[in-house]
mmCIF file with all atom_site columns, C-alpha atoms in Angstrom:
data_model
loop_
_atom_site.group_PDB
_atom_site.id
_atom_site.type_symbol
_atom_site.label_atom_id
_atom_site.label_alt_id
_atom_site.label_comp_id
_atom_site.label_asym_id
_atom_site.label_entity_id
_atom_site.label_seq_id
_atom_site.pdbx_PDB_ins_code
_atom_site.Cartn_x
_atom_site.Cartn_y
_atom_site.Cartn_z
_atom_site.occupancy
_atom_site.B_iso_or_equiv
_atom_site.pdbx_formal_charge
_atom_site.auth_seq_id
_atom_site.auth_comp_id
_atom_site.auth_asym_id
_atom_site.auth_atom_id
_atom_site.pdbx_PDB_model_num
ATOM 1   C CA . MET Y 1 1   ? 154.222 141.018 85.501  1.00 44.00 ? 1   MET Y CA 1
ATOM 2   C CA . SER Y 1 2   ? 153.032 144.170 83.773  1.00 50.00 ? 2   SER Y CA 1
ATOM 3   C CA . ALA Y 1 3   ? 153.897 147.730 84.687  1.00 58.00 ? 3   ALA Y CA 1
ATOM 4   C CA . ASN Y 1 4   ? 151.190 150.022 86.002  1.00 77.00 ? 4   ASN Y CA 1
ATOM 5   C CA . SER Y 1 5   ? 150.670 153.221 83.984  1.00 89.00 ? 5   SER Y CA 1
ATOM 6   C CA . ARG Y 1 6   ? 148.329 155.062 86.379  1.00 92.00 ? 6   ARG Y CA 1
ATOM 7   C CA . LEU Y 1 7   ? 151.071 157.423 87.566  1.00 94.00 ? 7   LEU Y CA 1
ATOM 8   C CA . THR Y 1 8   ? 152.130 158.213 84.010  1.00 95.00 ? 8   THR Y CA 1
ATOM 9   C CA . ILE Y 1 9   ? 148.548 158.915 82.932  1.00 96.00 ? 9   ILE Y CA 1
ATOM 10  C CA . ALA Y 1 10  ? 147.909 161.090 85.995  1.00 97.00 ? 10  ALA Y CA 1
ATOM 11  C CA . VAL Y 1 11  ? 151.072 163.127 85.402  1.00 97.00 ? 11  VAL Y CA 1
ATOM 12  C CA . HIS Y 1 12  ? 150.057 163.551 81.748  1.00 97.00 ? 12  HIS Y CA 1
ATOM 13  C CA . VAL Y 1 13  ? 146.594 164.764 82.823  1.00 97.00 ? 13  VAL Y CA 1
ATOM 14  C CA . LEU Y 1 14  ? 147.990 167.270 85.315  1.00 98.00 ? 14  LEU Y CA 1
ATOM 15  C CA . THR Y 1 15  ? 150.655 168.500 82.895  1.00 97.00 ? 15  THR Y CA 1
ATOM 16  C CA . TRP Y 1 16  ? 147.939 169.136 80.300  1.00 95.00 ? 16  TRP Y CA 1
ATOM 17  C CA . MET Y 1 17  ? 145.979 171.125 82.891  1.00 96.00 ? 17  MET Y CA 1
ATOM 18  C CA . ALA Y 1 18  ? 149.117 173.063 83.827  1.00 97.00 ? 18  ALA Y CA 1
ATOM 19  C CA . LEU Y 1 19  ? 149.536 174.040 80.164  1.00 95.00 ? 19  LEU Y CA 1
ATOM 20  C CA . ASP Y 1 20  ? 145.901 175.163 80.022  1.00 92.00 ? 20  ASP Y CA 1
ATOM 21  C CA . ARG Y 1 21  ? 146.444 177.241 83.174  1.00 92.00 ? 21  ARG Y CA 1
ATOM 22  C CA . ARG Y 1 22  ? 149.625 178.808 81.807  1.00 92.00 ? 22  ARG Y CA 1
ATOM 23  C CA . ASP Y 1 23  ? 147.961 179.711 78.504  1.00 91.00 ? 23  ASP Y CA 1
ATOM 24  C CA . ASP Y 1 24  ? 144.648 180.783 80.094  1.00 87.00 ? 24  ASP Y CA 1
ATOM 25  C CA . GLY Y 1 25  ? 143.006 177.993 78.137  1.00 84.00 ? 25  GLY Y CA 1
ATOM 26  C CA . PRO Y 1 26  ? 139.591 176.511 78.728  1.00 83.00 ? 26  PRO Y CA 1
ATOM 27  C CA . ALA Y 1 27  ? 138.964 174.024 81.511  1.00 84.00 ? 27  ALA Y CA 1
ATOM 28  C CA . ALA Y 1 28  ? 140.184 170.602 80.441  1.00 90.00 ? 28  ALA Y CA 1
ATOM 29  C CA . THR Y 1 29  ? 137.659 167.960 79.448  1.00 91.00 ? 29  THR Y CA 1
ATOM 30  C CA . SER Y 1 30  ? 138.206 164.232 79.668  1.00 92.00 ? 30  SER Y CA 1
ATOM 31  C CA . GLU Y 1 31  ? 137.752 164.018 75.891  1.00 93.00 ? 31  GLU Y CA 1
ATOM 32  C CA . ARG Y 1 32  ? 140.493 166.581 75.167  1.00 92.00 ? 32  ARG Y CA 1
ATOM 33  C CA . ILE Y 1 33  ? 142.883 164.960 77.615  1.00 94.00 ? 33  ILE Y CA 1
ATOM 34  C CA . ALA Y 1 34  ? 142.068 161.472 76.300  1.00 95.00 ? 34  ALA Y CA 1
ATOM 35  C CA . GLY Y 1 35  ? 143.060 162.651 72.821  1.00 94.00 ? 35  GLY Y CA 1
ATOM 36  C CA . SER Y 1 36  ? 146.480 163.667 74.126  1.00 94.00 ? 36  SER Y CA 1
ATOM 37  C CA . VAL Y 1 37  ? 146.978 160.490 76.172  1.00 95.00 ? 37  VAL Y CA 1
ATOM 38  C CA . ASN Y 1 38  ? 145.553 158.411 73.308  1.00 95.00 ? 38  ASN Y CA 1
ATOM 39  C CA . THR Y 1 39  ? 143.175 156.490 75.538  1.00 94.00 ? 39  THR Y CA 1
ATOM 40  C CA . ASN Y 1 40  ? 139.475 156.250 76.279  1.00 94.00 ? 40  ASN Y CA 1
ATOM 41  C CA . PRO Y 1 41  ? 137.896 159.204 78.128  1.00 94.00 ? 41  PRO Y CA 1
ATOM 42  C CA . VAL Y 1 42  ? 136.591 156.731 80.739  1.00 95.00 ? 42  VAL Y CA 1
ATOM 43  C CA . VAL Y 1 43  ? 140.202 156.015 81.773  1.00 95.00 ? 43  VAL Y CA 1
ATOM 44  C CA . ILE Y 1 44  ? 140.780 159.751 82.160  1.00 96.00 ? 44  ILE Y CA 1
ATOM 45  C CA . ARG Y 1 45  ? 137.574 160.241 84.153  1.00 95.00 ? 45  ARG Y CA 1
ATOM 46  C CA . ARG Y 1 46  ? 138.617 157.487 86.580  1.00 95.00 ? 46  ARG Y CA 1
ATOM 47  C CA . CYS Y 1 47  ? 142.002 159.143 86.980  1.00 96.00 ? 47  CYS Y CA 1
ATOM 48  C CA . LEU Y 1 48  ? 140.385 162.552 87.495  1.00 97.00 ? 48  LEU Y CA 1
ATOM 49  C CA . GLY Y 1 49  ? 138.230 161.066 90.236  1.00 96.00 ? 49  GLY Y CA 1
ATOM 50  C CA . ASP Y 1 50  ? 141.347 159.866 92.069  1.00 96.00 ? 50  ASP Y CA 1
ATOM 51  C CA . LEU Y 1 51  ? 143.023 163.245 91.603  1.00 97.00 ? 51  LEU Y CA 1
ATOM 52  C CA . ARG Y 1 52  ? 139.922 165.054 92.870  1.00 97.00 ? 52  ARG Y CA 1
ATOM 53  C CA . GLY Y 1 53  ? 139.830 162.774 95.912  1.00 97.00 ? 53  GLY Y CA 1
ATOM 54  C CA . ALA Y 1 54  ? 143.399 163.819 96.682  1.00 97.00 ? 54  ALA Y CA 1
ATOM 55  C CA . GLY Y 1 55  ? 142.523 167.513 96.363  1.00 97.00 ? 55  GLY Y CA 1
ATOM 56  C CA . LEU Y 1 56  ? 144.630 168.115 93.250  1.00 98.00 ? 56  LEU Y CA 1
ATOM 57  C CA . VAL Y 1 57  ? 141.866 168.950 90.737  1.00 97.00 ? 57  VAL Y CA 1
ATOM 58  C CA . GLU Y 1 58  ? 138.316 170.218 90.743  1.00 95.00 ? 58  GLU Y CA 1
ATOM 59  C CA . SER Y 1 59  ? 135.485 170.117 88.246  1.00 93.00 ? 59  SER Y CA 1
ATOM 60  C CA . ARG Y 1 60  ? 133.177 172.884 87.111  1.00 87.00 ? 60  ARG Y CA 1
ATOM 61  C CA . ARG Y 1 61  ? 129.698 172.479 85.700  1.00 87.00 ? 61  ARG Y CA 1
ATOM 62  C CA . GLY Y 1 62  ? 127.768 174.694 83.358  1.00 83.00 ? 62  GLY Y CA 1
ATOM 63  C CA . ALA Y 1 63  ? 129.412 177.298 81.114  1.00 79.00 ? 63  ALA Y CA 1
ATOM 64  C CA . GLY Y 1 64  ? 133.150 176.631 80.990  1.00 77.00 ? 64  GLY Y CA 1
ATOM 65  C CA . ALA Y 1 65  ? 132.637 173.113 82.355  1.00 85.00 ? 65  ALA Y CA 1
ATOM 66  C CA . GLY Y 1 66  ? 135.679 170.959 82.790  1.00 91.00 ? 66  GLY Y CA 1
ATOM 67  C CA . TRP Y 1 67  ? 138.559 170.192 85.107  1.00 94.00 ? 67  TRP Y CA 1
ATOM 68  C CA . SER Y 1 68  ? 141.270 172.419 86.511  1.00 93.00 ? 68  SER Y CA 1
ATOM 69  C CA . LEU Y 1 69  ? 144.131 172.315 88.987  1.00 96.00 ? 69  LEU Y CA 1
ATOM 70  C CA . VAL Y 1 70  ? 143.399 173.272 92.575  1.00 96.00 ? 70  VAL Y CA 1
ATOM 71  C CA . ARG Y 1 71  ? 147.026 174.244 93.276  1.00 96.00 ? 71  ARG Y CA 1
ATOM 72  C CA . GLU Y 1 72  ? 149.782 175.838 91.274  1.00 97.00 ? 72  GLU Y CA 1
ATOM 73  C CA . PRO Y 1 73  ? 151.731 173.311 89.160  1.00 98.00 ? 73  PRO Y CA 1
ATOM 74  C CA . ALA Y 1 74  ? 154.916 174.122 91.116  1.00 98.00 ? 74  ALA Y CA 1
ATOM 75  C CA . ALA Y 1 75  ? 153.113 173.077 94.317  1.00 98.00 ? 75  ALA Y CA 1
ATOM 76  C CA . ILE Y 1 76  ? 152.150 169.599 93.045  1.00 98.00 ? 76  ILE Y CA 1
ATOM 77  C CA . THR Y 1 77  ? 154.914 167.028 93.356  1.00 98.00 ? 77  THR Y CA 1
ATOM 78  C CA . LEU Y 1 78  ? 154.998 163.693 91.618  1.00 97.00 ? 78  LEU Y CA 1
ATOM 79  C CA . LEU Y 1 79  ? 154.858 162.176 95.108  1.00 96.00 ? 79  LEU Y CA 1
ATOM 80  C CA . ASP Y 1 80  ? 151.467 163.890 95.579  1.00 97.00 ? 80  ASP Y CA 1
ATOM 81  C CA . VAL Y 1 81  ? 150.319 162.362 92.298  1.00 97.00 ? 81  VAL Y CA 1
ATOM 82  C CA . TYR Y 1 82  ? 151.734 158.936 93.151  1.00 95.00 ? 82  TYR Y CA 1
ATOM 83  C CA . ARG Y 1 83  ? 149.906 158.893 96.465  1.00 94.00 ? 83  ARG Y CA 1
ATOM 84  C CA . ALA Y 1 84  ? 146.672 159.928 94.709  1.00 96.00 ? 84  ALA Y CA 1
ATOM 85  C CA . VAL Y 1 85  ? 146.622 157.154 92.116  1.00 93.00 ? 85  VAL Y CA 1
ATOM 86  C CA . GLU Y 1 86  ? 148.722 154.222 93.290  1.00 88.00 ? 86  GLU Y CA 1
ATOM 87  C CA . GLU Y 1 87  ? 147.533 151.565 95.681  1.00 80.00 ? 87  GLU Y CA 1
ATOM 88  C CA . GLY Y 1 88  ? 149.691 149.641 98.087  1.00 74.00 ? 88  GLY Y CA 1
ATOM 89  C CA . THR Y 1 89  ? 153.433 149.410 97.996  1.00 75.00 ? 89  THR Y CA 1
ATOM 90  C CA . LEU Y 1 90  ? 156.008 149.102 95.240  1.00 76.00 ? 90  LEU Y CA 1
ATOM 91  C CA . PHE Y 1 91  ? 156.928 145.564 96.273  1.00 81.00 ? 91  PHE Y CA 1
ATOM 92  C CA . ARG Y 1 92  ? 154.964 143.025 98.271  1.00 82.00 ? 92  ARG Y CA 1
ATOM 93  C CA . LEU Y 1 93  ? 156.167 140.256 100.493 1.00 85.00 ? 93  LEU Y CA 1
ATOM 94  C CA . HIS Y 1 94  ? 154.659 136.764 100.324 1.00 81.00 ? 94  HIS Y CA 1
ATOM 95  C CA . PRO Y 1 95  ? 150.859 136.823 100.609 1.00 84.00 ? 95  PRO Y CA 1
ATOM 96  C CA . ALA Y 1 96  ? 151.098 133.890 103.043 1.00 88.00 ? 96  ALA Y CA 1
ATOM 97  C CA . SER Y 1 97  ? 153.795 133.567 105.688 1.00 89.00 ? 97  SER Y CA 1
ATOM 98  C CA . PRO Y 1 98  ? 156.707 131.430 104.490 1.00 89.00 ? 98  PRO Y CA 1
ATOM 99  C CA . ASN Y 1 99  ? 157.713 128.324 106.429 1.00 91.00 ? 99  ASN Y CA 1
ATOM 100 C CA . ALA Y 1 100 ? 159.329 129.642 109.636 1.00 89.00 ? 100 ALA Y CA 1
ATOM 101 C CA . ASP Y 1 101 ? 161.104 126.291 110.133 1.00 91.00 ? 101 ASP Y CA 1
ATOM 102 C CA . CYS Y 1 102 ? 163.004 126.758 106.867 1.00 93.00 ? 102 CYS Y CA 1
ATOM 103 C CA . PRO Y 1 103 ? 166.270 128.733 107.086 1.00 90.00 ? 103 PRO Y CA 1
ATOM 104 C CA . VAL Y 1 104 ? 165.297 130.831 104.046 1.00 93.00 ? 104 VAL Y CA 1
ATOM 105 C CA . GLY Y 1 105 ? 161.599 131.070 104.877 1.00 91.00 ? 105 GLY Y CA 1
ATOM 106 C CA . HIS Y 1 106 ? 162.437 132.239 108.405 1.00 90.00 ? 106 HIS Y CA 1
ATOM 107 C CA . GLY Y 1 107 ? 164.529 135.246 107.385 1.00 92.00 ? 107 GLY Y CA 1
ATOM 108 C CA . ILE Y 1 108 ? 163.408 136.202 103.865 1.00 93.00 ? 108 ILE Y CA 1
ATOM 109 C CA . GLY Y 1 109 ? 160.691 138.623 105.008 1.00 91.00 ? 109 GLY Y CA 1
ATOM 110 C CA . PRO Y 1 110 ? 162.867 140.819 107.252 1.00 91.00 ? 110 PRO Y CA 1
ATOM 111 C CA . ALA Y 1 111 ? 165.727 140.770 104.724 1.00 94.00 ? 111 ALA Y CA 1
ATOM 112 C CA . LEU Y 1 112 ? 163.528 141.863 101.830 1.00 93.00 ? 112 LEU Y CA 1
ATOM 113 C CA . ARG Y 1 113 ? 161.565 144.353 103.941 1.00 91.00 ? 113 ARG Y CA 1
ATOM 114 C CA . GLN Y 1 114 ? 164.815 146.223 104.634 1.00 94.00 ? 114 GLN Y CA 1
ATOM 115 C CA . VAL Y 1 115 ? 165.638 146.367 100.918 1.00 95.00 ? 115 VAL Y CA 1
ATOM 116 C CA . TYR Y 1 116 ? 162.106 147.330 99.912  1.00 92.00 ? 116 TYR Y CA 1
ATOM 117 C CA . ASP Y 1 117 ? 161.903 150.070 102.544 1.00 92.00 ? 117 ASP Y CA 1
ATOM 118 C CA . GLY Y 1 118 ? 165.139 151.562 101.220 1.00 94.00 ? 118 GLY Y CA 1
ATOM 119 C CA . LEU Y 1 119 ? 163.817 151.464 97.662  1.00 92.00 ? 119 LEU Y CA 1
ATOM 120 C CA . ARG Y 1 120 ? 160.520 153.055 98.699  1.00 90.00 ? 120 ARG Y CA 1
ATOM 121 C CA . HIS Y 1 121 ? 162.308 155.902 100.486 1.00 94.00 ? 121 HIS Y CA 1
ATOM 122 C CA . GLY Y 1 122 ? 164.503 156.511 97.440  1.00 95.00 ? 122 GLY Y CA 1
ATOM 123 C CA . VAL Y 1 123 ? 161.551 156.543 95.052  1.00 93.00 ? 123 VAL Y CA 1
ATOM 124 C CA . GLU Y 1 124 ? 159.572 158.880 97.314  1.00 94.00 ? 124 GLU Y CA 1
ATOM 125 C CA . ARG Y 1 125 ? 162.541 161.229 97.600  1.00 96.00 ? 125 ARG Y CA 1
ATOM 126 C CA . GLU Y 1 126 ? 162.881 161.391 93.803  1.00 96.00 ? 126 GLU Y CA 1
ATOM 127 C CA . LEU Y 1 127 ? 159.156 161.902 93.254  1.00 96.00 ? 127 LEU Y CA 1
ATOM 128 C CA . ALA Y 1 128 ? 159.043 164.656 95.888  1.00 97.00 ? 128 ALA Y CA 1
ATOM 129 C CA . ALA Y 1 129 ? 161.853 166.512 94.089  1.00 98.00 ? 129 ALA Y CA 1
ATOM 130 C CA . THR Y 1 130 ? 159.896 166.897 90.830  1.00 98.00 ? 130 THR Y CA 1
ATOM 131 C CA . THR Y 1 131 ? 156.778 169.015 90.305  1.00 98.00 ? 131 THR Y CA 1
ATOM 132 C CA . ILE Y 1 132 ? 154.168 169.202 87.577  1.00 98.00 ? 132 ILE Y CA 1
ATOM 133 C CA . ALA Y 1 133 ? 155.715 172.561 86.616  1.00 98.00 ? 133 ALA Y CA 1
ATOM 134 C CA . ASP Y 1 134 ? 159.046 170.763 86.095  1.00 98.00 ? 134 ASP Y CA 1
ATOM 135 C CA . VAL Y 1 135 ? 157.396 168.140 83.901  1.00 98.00 ? 135 VAL Y CA 1
ATOM 136 C CA . LEU Y 1 136 ? 155.619 170.821 81.840  1.00 97.00 ? 136 LEU Y CA 1
ATOM 137 C CA . ARG Y 1 137 ? 158.871 172.761 81.380  1.00 97.00 ? 137 ARG Y CA 1
ATOM 138 C CA . ASP Y 1 138 ? 160.783 169.634 80.326  1.00 96.00 ? 138 ASP Y CA 1
ATOM 139 C CA . THR Y 1 139 ? 157.960 168.474 78.057  1.00 96.00 ? 139 THR Y CA 1
ATOM 140 C CA . LEU Y 1 140 ? 157.741 171.790 76.213  1.00 94.00 ? 140 LEU Y CA 1
ATOM 141 C CA . ALA Y 1 141 ? 161.536 172.008 75.907  1.00 94.00 ? 141 ALA Y CA 1
ATOM 142 C CA . ARG Y 1 142 ? 161.508 168.748 73.911  1.00 88.00 ? 142 ARG Y CA 1
ATOM 143 C CA . ARG Y 1 143 ? 159.159 170.283 71.344  1.00 80.00 ? 143 ARG Y CA 1
ATOM 144 C CA . ARG Y 1 144 ? 161.710 172.804 70.143  1.00 64.00 ? 144 ARG Y CA 1
#
C-alpha cells in the first residue's frame, strides 16, 4: 500500500503562494510551483483545480496571470486543504460485507468503525489546529 502525497503537494502549493503574498511577489504559476515541488506542472495544475473548487485559490488571466490565495494564510487550515484534495476516508472497511455467520466476520465492522472514527477525529483535530501561515513560518525557520 502506498501513501498518498496529494495533501503534502497541496500544502506545498499553498505555502508557496503564502510566501508570494507575504513578499508581494507575482502570482504563482504552475511551472514555478512545480520547480519547488520537483514535479510536473500538470500535477500542480490538477491540485490547483481541486484547491480552486474548494474556494482556497483563484486564477488570473492576462497581465500578471497566475494563481493566488483567496483567503489569508492564517485562515486556511490543513483540514481545509485535506478536505479539498483527499477523497474518501482514512481507512476503509471491507468492500463486501464479511460473513455474518462467522464470529469475527459478524463483529469486525463495528469494532473497526469505532477505532477508525476515533482516528479520523484525532487527525481532523490536528489538521484544524495548523494553518498555512504556521507551515510557512516553520518552513522559513528551518532555512536559518
